[in-house]
PDB file of C-alpha atoms and ligand atoms in Angstrom:
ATOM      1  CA  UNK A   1     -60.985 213.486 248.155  1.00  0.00           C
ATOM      2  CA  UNK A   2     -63.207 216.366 249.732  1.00  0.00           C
ATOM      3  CA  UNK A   3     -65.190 214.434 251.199  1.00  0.00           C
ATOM      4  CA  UNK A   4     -67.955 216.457 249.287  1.00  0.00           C
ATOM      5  CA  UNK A   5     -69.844 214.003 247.353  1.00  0.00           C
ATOM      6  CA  UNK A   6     -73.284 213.774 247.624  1.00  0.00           C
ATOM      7  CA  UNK A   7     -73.145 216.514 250.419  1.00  0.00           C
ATOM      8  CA  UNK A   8     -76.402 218.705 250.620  1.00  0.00           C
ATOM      9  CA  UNK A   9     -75.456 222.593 250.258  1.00  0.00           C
ATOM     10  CA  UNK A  10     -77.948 225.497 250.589  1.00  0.00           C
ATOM     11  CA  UNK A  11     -76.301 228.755 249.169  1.00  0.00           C
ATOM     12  CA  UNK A  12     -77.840 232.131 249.986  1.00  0.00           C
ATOM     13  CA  UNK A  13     -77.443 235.165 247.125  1.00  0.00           C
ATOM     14  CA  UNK A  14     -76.732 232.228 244.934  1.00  0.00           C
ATOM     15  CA  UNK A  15     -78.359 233.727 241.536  1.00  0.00           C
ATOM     16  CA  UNK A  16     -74.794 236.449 241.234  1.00  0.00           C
ATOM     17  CA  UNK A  17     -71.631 236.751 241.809  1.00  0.00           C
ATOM     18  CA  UNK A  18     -69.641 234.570 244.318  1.00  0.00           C
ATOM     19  CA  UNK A  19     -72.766 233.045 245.310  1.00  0.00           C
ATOM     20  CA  UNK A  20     -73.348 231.727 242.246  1.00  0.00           C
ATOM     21  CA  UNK A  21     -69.781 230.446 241.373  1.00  0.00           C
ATOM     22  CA  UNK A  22     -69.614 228.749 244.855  1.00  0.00           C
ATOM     23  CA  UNK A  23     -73.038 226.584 243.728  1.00  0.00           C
ATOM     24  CA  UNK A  24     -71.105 226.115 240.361  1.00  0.00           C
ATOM     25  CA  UNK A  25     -68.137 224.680 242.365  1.00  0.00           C
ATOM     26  CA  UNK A  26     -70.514 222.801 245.210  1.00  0.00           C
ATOM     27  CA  UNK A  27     -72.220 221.014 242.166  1.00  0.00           C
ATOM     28  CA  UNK A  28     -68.611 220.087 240.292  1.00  0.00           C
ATOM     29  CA  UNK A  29     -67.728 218.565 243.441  1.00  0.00           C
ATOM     30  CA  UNK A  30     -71.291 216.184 242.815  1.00  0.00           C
ATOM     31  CA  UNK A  31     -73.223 217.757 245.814  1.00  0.00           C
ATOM     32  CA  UNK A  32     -76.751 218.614 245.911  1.00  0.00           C
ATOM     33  CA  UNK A  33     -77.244 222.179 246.321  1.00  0.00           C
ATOM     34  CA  UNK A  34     -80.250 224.412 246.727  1.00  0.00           C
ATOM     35  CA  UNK A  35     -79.516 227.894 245.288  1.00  0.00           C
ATOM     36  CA  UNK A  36     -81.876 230.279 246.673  1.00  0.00           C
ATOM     37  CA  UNK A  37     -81.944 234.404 246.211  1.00  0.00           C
ATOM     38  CA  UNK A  38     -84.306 237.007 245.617  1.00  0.00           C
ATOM     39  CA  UNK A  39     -83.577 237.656 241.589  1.00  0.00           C
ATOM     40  CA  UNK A  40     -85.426 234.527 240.440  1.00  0.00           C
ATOM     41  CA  UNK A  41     -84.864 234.784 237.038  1.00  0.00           C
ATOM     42  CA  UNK A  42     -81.011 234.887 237.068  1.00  0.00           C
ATOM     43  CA  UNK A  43     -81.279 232.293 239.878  1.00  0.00           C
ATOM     44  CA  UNK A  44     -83.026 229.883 237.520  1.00  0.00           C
ATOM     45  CA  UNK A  45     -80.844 230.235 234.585  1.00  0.00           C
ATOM     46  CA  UNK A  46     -77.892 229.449 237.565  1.00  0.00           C
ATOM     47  CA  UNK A  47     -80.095 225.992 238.100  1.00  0.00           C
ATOM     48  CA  UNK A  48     -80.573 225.363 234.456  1.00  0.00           C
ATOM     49  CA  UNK A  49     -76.406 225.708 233.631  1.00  0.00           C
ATOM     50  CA  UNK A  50     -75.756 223.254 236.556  1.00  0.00           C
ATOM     51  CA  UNK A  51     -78.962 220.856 235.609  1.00  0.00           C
ATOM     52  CA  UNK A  52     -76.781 220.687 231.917  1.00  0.00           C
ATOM     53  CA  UNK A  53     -73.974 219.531 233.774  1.00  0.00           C
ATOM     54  CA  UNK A  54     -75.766 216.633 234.769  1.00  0.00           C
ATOM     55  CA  UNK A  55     -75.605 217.358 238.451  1.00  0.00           C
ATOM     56  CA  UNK A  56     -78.489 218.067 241.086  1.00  0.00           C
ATOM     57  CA  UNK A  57     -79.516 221.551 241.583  1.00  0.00           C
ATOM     58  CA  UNK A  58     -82.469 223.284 242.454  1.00  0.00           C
ATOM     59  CA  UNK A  59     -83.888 227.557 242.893  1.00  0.00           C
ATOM     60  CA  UNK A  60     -85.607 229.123 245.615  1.00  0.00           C
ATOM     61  CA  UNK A  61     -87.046 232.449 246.029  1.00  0.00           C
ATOM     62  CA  UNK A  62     -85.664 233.355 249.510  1.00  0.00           C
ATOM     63  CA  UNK A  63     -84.868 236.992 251.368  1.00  0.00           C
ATOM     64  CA  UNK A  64     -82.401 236.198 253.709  1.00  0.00           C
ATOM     65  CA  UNK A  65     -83.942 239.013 256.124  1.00  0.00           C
ATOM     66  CA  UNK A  66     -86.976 236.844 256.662  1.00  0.00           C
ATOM     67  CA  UNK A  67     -87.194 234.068 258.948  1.00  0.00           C
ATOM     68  CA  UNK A  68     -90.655 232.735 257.470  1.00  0.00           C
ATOM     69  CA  UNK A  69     -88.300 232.234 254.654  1.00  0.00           C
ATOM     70  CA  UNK A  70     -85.754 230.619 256.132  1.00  0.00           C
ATOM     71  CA  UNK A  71     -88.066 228.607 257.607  1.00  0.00           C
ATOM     72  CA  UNK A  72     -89.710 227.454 254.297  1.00  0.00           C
ATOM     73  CA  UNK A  73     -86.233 226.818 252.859  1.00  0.00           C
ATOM     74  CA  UNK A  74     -84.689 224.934 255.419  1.00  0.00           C
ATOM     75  CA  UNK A  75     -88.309 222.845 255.689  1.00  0.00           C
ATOM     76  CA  UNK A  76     -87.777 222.183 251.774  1.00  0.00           C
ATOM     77  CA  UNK A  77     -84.422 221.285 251.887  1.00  0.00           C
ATOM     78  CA  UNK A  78     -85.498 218.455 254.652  1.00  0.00           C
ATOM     79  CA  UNK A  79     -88.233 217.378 252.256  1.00  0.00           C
ATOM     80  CA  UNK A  80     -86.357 217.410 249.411  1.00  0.00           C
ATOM     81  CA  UNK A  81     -83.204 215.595 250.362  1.00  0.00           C
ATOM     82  CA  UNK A  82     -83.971 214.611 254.197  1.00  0.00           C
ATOM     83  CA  UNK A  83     -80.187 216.496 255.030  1.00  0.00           C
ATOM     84  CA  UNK A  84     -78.220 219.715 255.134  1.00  0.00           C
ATOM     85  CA  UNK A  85     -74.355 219.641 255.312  1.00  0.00           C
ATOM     86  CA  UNK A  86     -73.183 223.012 254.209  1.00  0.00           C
ATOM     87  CA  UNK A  87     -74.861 226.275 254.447  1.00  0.00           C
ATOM     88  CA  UNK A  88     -72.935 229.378 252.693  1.00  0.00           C
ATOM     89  CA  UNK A  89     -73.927 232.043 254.205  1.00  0.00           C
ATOM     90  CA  UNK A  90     -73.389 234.590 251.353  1.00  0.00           C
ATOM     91  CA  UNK A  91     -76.153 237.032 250.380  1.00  0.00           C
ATOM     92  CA  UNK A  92     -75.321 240.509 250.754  1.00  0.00           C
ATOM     93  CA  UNK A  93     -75.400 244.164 249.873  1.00  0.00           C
ATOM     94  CA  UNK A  94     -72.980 247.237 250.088  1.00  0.00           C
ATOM     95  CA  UNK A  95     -74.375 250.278 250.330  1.00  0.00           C
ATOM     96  CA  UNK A  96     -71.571 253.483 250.432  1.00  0.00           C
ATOM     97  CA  UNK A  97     -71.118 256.916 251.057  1.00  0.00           C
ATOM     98  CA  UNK A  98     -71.044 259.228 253.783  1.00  0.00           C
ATOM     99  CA  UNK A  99     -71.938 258.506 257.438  1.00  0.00           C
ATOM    100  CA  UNK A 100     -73.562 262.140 257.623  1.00  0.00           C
ATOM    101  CA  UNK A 101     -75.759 260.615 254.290  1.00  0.00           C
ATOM    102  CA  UNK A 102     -77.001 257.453 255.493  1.00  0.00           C
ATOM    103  CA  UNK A 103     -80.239 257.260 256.880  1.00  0.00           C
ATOM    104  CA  UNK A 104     -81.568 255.237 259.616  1.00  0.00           C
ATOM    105  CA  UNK A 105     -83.447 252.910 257.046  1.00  0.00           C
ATOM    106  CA  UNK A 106     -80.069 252.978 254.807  1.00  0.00           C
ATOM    107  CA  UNK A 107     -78.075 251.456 257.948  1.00  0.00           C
ATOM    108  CA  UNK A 108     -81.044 248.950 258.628  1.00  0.00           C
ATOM    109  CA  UNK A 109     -80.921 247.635 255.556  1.00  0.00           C
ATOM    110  CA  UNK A 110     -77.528 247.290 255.220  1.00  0.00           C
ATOM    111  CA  UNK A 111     -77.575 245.350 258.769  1.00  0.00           C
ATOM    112  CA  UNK A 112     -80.884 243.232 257.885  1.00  0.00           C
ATOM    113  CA  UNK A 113     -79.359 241.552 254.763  1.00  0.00           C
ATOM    114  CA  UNK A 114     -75.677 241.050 255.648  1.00  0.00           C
ATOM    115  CA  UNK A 115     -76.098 240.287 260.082  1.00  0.00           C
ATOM    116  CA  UNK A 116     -79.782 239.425 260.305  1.00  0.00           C
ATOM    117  CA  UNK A 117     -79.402 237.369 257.261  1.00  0.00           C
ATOM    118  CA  UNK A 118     -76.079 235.403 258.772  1.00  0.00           C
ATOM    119  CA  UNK A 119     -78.064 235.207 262.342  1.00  0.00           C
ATOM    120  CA  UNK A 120     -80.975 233.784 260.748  1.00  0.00           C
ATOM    121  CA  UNK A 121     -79.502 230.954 258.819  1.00  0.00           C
ATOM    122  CA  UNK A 122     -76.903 229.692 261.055  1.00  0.00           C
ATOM    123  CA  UNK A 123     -79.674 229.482 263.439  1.00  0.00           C
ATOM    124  CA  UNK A 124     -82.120 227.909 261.026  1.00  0.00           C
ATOM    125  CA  UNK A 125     -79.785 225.574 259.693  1.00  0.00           C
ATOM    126  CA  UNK A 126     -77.928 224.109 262.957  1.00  0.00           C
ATOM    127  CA  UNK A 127     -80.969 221.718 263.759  1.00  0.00           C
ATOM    128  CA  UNK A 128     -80.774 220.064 260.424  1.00  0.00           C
ATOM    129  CA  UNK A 129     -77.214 219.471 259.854  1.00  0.00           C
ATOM    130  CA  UNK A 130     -77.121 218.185 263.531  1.00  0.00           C
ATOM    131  CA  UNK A 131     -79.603 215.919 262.271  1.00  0.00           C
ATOM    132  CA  UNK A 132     -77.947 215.220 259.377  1.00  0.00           C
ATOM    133  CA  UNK A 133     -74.113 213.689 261.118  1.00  0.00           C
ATOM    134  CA  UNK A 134     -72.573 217.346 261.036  1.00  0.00           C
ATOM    135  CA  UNK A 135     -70.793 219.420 258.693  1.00  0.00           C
ATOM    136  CA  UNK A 136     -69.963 223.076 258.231  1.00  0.00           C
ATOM    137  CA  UNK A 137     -71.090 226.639 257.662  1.00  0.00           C
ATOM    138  CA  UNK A 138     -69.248 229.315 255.941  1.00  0.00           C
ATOM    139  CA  UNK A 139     -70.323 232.984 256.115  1.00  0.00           C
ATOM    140  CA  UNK A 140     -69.265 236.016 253.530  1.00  0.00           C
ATOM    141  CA  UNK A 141     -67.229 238.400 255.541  1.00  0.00           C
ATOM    142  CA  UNK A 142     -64.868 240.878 253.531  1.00  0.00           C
ATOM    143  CA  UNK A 143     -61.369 242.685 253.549  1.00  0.00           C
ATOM    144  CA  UNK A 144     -63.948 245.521 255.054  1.00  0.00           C
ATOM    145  CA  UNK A 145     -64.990 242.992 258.211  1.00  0.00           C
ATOM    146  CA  UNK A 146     -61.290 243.273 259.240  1.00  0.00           C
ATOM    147  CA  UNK A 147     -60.082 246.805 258.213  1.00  0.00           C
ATOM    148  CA  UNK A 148     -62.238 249.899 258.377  1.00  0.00           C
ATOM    149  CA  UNK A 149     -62.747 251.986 254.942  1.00  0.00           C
ATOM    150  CA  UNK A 150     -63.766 255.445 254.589  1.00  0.00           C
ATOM    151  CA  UNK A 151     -67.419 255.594 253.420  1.00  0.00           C
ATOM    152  CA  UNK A 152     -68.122 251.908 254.315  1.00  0.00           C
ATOM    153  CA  UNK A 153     -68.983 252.281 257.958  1.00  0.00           C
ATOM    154  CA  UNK A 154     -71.955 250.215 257.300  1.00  0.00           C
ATOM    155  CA  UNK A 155     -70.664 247.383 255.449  1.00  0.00           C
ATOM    156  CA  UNK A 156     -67.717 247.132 257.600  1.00  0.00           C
ATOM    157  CA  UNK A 157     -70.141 247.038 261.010  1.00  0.00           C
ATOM    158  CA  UNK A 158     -71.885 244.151 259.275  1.00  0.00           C
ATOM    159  CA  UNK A 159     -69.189 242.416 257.701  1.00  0.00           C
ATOM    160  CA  UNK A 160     -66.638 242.762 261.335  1.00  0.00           C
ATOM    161  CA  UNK A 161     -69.990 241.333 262.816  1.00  0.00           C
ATOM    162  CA  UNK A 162     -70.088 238.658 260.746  1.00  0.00           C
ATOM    163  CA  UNK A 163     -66.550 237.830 261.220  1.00  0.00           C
ATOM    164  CA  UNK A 164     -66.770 237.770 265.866  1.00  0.00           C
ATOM    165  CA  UNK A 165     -70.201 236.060 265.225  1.00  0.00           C
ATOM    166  CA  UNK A 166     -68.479 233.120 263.039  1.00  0.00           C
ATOM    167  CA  UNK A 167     -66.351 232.288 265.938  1.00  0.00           C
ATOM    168  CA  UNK A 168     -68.875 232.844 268.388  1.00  0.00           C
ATOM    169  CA  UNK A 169     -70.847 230.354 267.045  1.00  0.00           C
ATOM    170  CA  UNK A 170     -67.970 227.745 266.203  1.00  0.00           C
ATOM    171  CA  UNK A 171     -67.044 227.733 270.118  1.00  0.00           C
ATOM    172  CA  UNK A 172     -70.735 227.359 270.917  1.00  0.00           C
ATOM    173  CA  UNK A 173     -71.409 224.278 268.408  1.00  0.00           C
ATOM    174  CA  UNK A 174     -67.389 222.694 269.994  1.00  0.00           C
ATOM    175  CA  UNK A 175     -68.817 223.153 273.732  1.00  0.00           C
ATOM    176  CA  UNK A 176     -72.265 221.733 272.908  1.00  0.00           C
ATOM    177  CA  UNK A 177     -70.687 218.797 270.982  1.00  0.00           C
ATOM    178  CA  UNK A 178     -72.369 219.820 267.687  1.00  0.00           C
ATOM    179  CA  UNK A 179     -70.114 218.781 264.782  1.00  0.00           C
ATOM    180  CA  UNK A 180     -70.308 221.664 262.784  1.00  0.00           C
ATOM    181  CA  UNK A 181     -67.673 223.516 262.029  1.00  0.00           C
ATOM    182  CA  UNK A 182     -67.881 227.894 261.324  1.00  0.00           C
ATOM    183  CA  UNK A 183     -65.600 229.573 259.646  1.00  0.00           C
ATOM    184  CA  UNK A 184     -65.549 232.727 257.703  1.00  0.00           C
ATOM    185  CA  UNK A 185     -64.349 233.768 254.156  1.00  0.00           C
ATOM    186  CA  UNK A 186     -62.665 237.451 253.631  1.00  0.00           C
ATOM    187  CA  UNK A 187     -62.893 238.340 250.259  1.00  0.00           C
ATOM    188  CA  UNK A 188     -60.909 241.142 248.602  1.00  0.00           C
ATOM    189  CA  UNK A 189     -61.857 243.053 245.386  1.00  0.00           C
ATOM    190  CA  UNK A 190     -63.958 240.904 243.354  1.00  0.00           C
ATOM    191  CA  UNK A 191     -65.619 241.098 240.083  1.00  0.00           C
ATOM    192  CA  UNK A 192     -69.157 241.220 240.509  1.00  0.00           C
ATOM    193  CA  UNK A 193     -72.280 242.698 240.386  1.00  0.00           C
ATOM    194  CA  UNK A 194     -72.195 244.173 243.731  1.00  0.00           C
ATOM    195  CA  UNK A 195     -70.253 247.161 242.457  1.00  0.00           C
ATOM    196  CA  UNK A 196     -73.008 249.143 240.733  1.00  0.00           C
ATOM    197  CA  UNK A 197     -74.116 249.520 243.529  1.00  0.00           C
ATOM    198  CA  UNK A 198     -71.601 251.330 245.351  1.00  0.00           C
ATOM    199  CA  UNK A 199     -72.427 254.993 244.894  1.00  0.00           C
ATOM    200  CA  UNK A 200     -69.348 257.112 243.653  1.00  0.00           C
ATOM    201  CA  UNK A 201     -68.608 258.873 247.041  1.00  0.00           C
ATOM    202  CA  UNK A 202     -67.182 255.316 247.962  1.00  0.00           C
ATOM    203  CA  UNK A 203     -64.281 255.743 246.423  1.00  0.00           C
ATOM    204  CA  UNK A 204     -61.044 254.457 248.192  1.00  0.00           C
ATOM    205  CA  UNK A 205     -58.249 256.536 248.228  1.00  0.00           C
ATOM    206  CA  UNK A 206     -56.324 257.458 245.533  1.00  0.00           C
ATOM    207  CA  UNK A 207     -58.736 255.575 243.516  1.00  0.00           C
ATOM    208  CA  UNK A 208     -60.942 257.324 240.731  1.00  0.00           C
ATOM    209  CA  UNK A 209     -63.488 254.529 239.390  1.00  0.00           C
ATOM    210  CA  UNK A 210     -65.508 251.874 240.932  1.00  0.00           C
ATOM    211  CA  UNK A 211     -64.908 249.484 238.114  1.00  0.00           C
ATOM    212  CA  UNK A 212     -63.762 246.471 239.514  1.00  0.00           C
ATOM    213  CA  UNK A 213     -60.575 245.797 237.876  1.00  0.00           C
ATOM    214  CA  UNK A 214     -59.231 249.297 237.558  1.00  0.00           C
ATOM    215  CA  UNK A 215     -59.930 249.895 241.408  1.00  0.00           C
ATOM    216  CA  UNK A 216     -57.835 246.770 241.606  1.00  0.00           C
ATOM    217  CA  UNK A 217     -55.197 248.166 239.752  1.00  0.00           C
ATOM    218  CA  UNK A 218     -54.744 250.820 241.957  1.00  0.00           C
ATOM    219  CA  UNK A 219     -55.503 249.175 245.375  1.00  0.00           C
ATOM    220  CA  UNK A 220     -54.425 245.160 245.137  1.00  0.00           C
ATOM    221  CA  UNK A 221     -50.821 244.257 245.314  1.00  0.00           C
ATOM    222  CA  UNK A 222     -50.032 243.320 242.121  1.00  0.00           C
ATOM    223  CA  UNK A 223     -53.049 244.713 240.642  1.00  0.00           C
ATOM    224  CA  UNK A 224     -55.515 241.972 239.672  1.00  0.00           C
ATOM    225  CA  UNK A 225     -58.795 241.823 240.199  1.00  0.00           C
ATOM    226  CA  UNK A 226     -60.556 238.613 241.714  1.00  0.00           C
ATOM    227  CA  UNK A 227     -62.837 236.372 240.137  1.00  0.00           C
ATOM    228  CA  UNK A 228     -65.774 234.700 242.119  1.00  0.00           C
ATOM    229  CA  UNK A 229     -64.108 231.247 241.264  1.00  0.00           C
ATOM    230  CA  UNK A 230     -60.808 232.757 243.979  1.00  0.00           C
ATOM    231  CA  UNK A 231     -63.532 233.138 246.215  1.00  0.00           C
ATOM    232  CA  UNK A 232     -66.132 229.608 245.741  1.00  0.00           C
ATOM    233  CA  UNK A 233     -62.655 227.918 245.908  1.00  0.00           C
ATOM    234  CA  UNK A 234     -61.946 228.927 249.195  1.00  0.00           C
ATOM    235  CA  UNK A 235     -65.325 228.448 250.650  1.00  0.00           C
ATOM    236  CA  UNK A 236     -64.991 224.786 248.877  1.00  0.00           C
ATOM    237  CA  UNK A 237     -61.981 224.167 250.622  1.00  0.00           C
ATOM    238  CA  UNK A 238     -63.684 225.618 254.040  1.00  0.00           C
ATOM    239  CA  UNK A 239     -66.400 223.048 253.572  1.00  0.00           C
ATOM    240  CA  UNK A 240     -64.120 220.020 253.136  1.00  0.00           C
ATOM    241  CA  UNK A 241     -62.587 217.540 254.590  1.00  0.00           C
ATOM    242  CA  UNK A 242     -59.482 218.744 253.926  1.00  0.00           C
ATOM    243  CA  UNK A 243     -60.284 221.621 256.526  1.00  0.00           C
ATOM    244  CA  UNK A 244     -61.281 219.089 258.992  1.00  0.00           C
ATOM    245  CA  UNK A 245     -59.178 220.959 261.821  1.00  0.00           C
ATOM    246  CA  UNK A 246     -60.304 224.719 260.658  1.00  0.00           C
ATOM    247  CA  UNK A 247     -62.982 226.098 262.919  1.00  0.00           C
ATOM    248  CA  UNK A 248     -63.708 229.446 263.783  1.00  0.00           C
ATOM    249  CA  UNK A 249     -61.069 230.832 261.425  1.00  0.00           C
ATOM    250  CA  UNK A 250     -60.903 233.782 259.099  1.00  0.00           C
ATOM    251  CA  UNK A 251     -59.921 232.481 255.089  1.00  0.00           C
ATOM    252  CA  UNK A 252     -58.784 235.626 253.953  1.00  0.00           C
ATOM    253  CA  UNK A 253     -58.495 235.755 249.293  1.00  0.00           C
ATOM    254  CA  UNK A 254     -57.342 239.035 248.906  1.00  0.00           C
ATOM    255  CA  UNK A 255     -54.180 238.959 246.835  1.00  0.00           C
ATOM    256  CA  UNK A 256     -52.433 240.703 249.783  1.00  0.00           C
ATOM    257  CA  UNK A 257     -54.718 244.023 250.123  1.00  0.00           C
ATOM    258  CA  UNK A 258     -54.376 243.184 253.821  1.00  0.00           C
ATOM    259  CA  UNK A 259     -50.963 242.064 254.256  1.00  0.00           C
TER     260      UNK A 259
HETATM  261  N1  NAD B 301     -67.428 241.386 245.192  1.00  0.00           N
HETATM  262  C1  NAD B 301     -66.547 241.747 246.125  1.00  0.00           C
HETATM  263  O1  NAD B 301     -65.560 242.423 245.849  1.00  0.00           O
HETATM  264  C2  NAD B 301     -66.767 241.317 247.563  1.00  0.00           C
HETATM  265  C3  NAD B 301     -65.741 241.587 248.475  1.00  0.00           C
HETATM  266  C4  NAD B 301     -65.911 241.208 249.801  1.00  0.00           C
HETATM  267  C5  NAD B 301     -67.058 240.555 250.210  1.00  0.00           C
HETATM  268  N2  NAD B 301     -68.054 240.305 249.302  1.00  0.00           N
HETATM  269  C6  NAD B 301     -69.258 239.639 249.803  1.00  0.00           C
HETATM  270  O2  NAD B 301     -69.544 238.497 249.014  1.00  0.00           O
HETATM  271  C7  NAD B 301     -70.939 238.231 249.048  1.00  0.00           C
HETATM  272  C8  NAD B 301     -71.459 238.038 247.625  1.00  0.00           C
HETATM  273  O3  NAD B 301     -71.357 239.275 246.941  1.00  0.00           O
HETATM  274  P1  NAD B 301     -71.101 239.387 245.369  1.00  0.00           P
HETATM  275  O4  NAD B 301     -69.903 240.223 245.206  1.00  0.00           O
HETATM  276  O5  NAD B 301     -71.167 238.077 244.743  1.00  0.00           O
HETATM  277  O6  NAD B 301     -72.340 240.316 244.971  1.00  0.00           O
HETATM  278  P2  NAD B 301     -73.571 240.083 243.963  1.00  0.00           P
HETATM  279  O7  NAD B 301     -74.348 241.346 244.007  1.00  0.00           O
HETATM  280  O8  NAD B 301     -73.079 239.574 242.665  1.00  0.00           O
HETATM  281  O9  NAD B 301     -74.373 238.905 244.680  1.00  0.00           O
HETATM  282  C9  NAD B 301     -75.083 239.099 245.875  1.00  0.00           C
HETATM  283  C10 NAD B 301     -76.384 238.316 245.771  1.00  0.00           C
HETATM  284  O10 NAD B 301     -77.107 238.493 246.998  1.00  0.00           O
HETATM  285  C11 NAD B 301     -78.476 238.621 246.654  1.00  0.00           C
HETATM  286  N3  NAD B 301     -79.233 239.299 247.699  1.00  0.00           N
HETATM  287  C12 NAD B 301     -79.230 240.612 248.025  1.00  0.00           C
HETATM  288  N4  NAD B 301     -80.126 240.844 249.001  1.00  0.00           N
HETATM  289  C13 NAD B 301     -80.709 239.650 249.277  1.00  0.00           C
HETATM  290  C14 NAD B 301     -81.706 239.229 250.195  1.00  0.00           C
HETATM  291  N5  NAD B 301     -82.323 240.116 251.002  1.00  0.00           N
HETATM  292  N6  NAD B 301     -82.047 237.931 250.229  1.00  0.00           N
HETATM  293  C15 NAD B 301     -81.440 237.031 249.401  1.00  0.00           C
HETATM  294  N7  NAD B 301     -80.502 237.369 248.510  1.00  0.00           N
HETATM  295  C16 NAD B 301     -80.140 238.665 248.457  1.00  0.00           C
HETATM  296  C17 NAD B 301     -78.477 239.425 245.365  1.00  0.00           C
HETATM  297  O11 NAD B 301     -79.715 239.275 244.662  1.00  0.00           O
HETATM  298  C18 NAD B 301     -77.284 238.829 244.630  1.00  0.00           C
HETATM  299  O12 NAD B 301     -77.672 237.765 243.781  1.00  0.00           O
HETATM  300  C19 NAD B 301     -71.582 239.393 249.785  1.00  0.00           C
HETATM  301  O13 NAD B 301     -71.838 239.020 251.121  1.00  0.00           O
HETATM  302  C20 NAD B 301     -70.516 240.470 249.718  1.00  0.00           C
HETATM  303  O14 NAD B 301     -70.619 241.394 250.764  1.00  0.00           O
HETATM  304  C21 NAD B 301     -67.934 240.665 247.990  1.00  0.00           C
END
């Protein structure tokens, strides 16, 4: 048993990717989760697939860089449900290339959606699963929040943020008495979305495409690519019972790209 049923789960970037097969999973385990994002449309038809499953599911427009918005989605998860248990932290956005070509407003960006976004829910979000007996968040780090890569400087300077932050915050909620635990999730090379976005001069090493599974092939021990499901399992797991004694920790799913 994960303890998980009937839990109340607000998942940021939820309408894509690992955000959206974390909800999937969240919703299989018969929780109540509030998918929110900024591409409404794709975030609906994520609400509608879940809805058909007969479990509880609902779509907000939310940019994780504002805190009116967090605001209004934390308020309407409270009205909605009266709790919060888990918040997944996952929203993000890569952008790649040179240092010498990224502009102040490139780097800001980067920063507002992936930190800002992290600081702004976990503080948003503490109050009401205080309130609510406790539980857990989980932020989207990366293989890139624990190893640099050439032409990531930004994305790694968010994502090793994200990563000290995590366990900032779990030793702050342990000394306060707040019974929440924080842990963080280091995905590898996953197939989504996020990877047409990546400009060619991101490259890695040796590889010659940005294409998910053939930079895989060339940079993952053994070659696969990951799904989003390797990755919604893990933050499942995170947000369980069964990881009643993880807090502050680093999950890494990377099929040994950091081993
Ligand atoms: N795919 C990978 O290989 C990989 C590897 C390591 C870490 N990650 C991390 O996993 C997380 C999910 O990424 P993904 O691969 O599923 O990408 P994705 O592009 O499929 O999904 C990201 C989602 O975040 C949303 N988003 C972007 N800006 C937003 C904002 N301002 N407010 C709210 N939502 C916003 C997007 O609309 C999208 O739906 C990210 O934090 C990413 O950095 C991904």
């Amino acid at each position: 048993m994960t303890g998980l049923k009937d839990k109340v789960v607000l998942v940021t970037g939820a309408a894509s990717g690992i955000g959206r097969a974390c909800a999937d999973a969240f919703a299989a385990e018969g929780c109540r989760v509030m998918l929110s994002d900024i591409q409404d449309d794709l975030g609906t038809d994520a609400v509608e697939s879940i809805a058909a499953t007969g479990a509880e599911a609902v779509y907000q427009h939310h940019d994780v860089t504002s805190e009116q918005d967090w605001a209004s989605v934390v308020r309407d998860v409270e009205q909605r449900w009266g709790a919060l248990h888990v918040l997944v932290n996952n929203a993000g956005i890569a952008w790649a290339g040179s240092i010498l070509d990224m502009t102040l407003e490139d780097w800001r960006r980067q920063t507002a959606v992936n930190l800002d976004g992290v600081f702004l829910g976990t503080r948003a979000a503490i109050p009401l699963i205080n309130a609510s007996g406790g539980g857990s968040i989980v932020n989207l780090s990366s293989v890139a929040g624990l190893q640099g890569s050439a032409t990531l400087s930004g994305y790694c300077a968010t994502k090793g943020g994200v990563r000290l932050f995590t366990k900032a915050v779990a030793l702050e909620c342990a000394a306060n008495g707040w019974p929440i635990r924080v842990n963080s999730v280091h995905p590898g090379i996953i197939a989504t979305p996020i990877w047409n976005s990546i400009i060619p001069d991101a490259l890695m090493a040796g590889a010659n495409t940005l294409e998910p599974s053939e930079l895989a092939a060339e940079a993952v021990p053994g070659g696969a690519v990951g799904s989003p499901t390797n990755i919604a399992d893990g933050v499942v797991f995170l947000a369980s019972d069964q990881a009643s004694y993880m807090n502050g920790a680093e999950l890494v799913i990377d099929a040994g790209i950091t081993a």
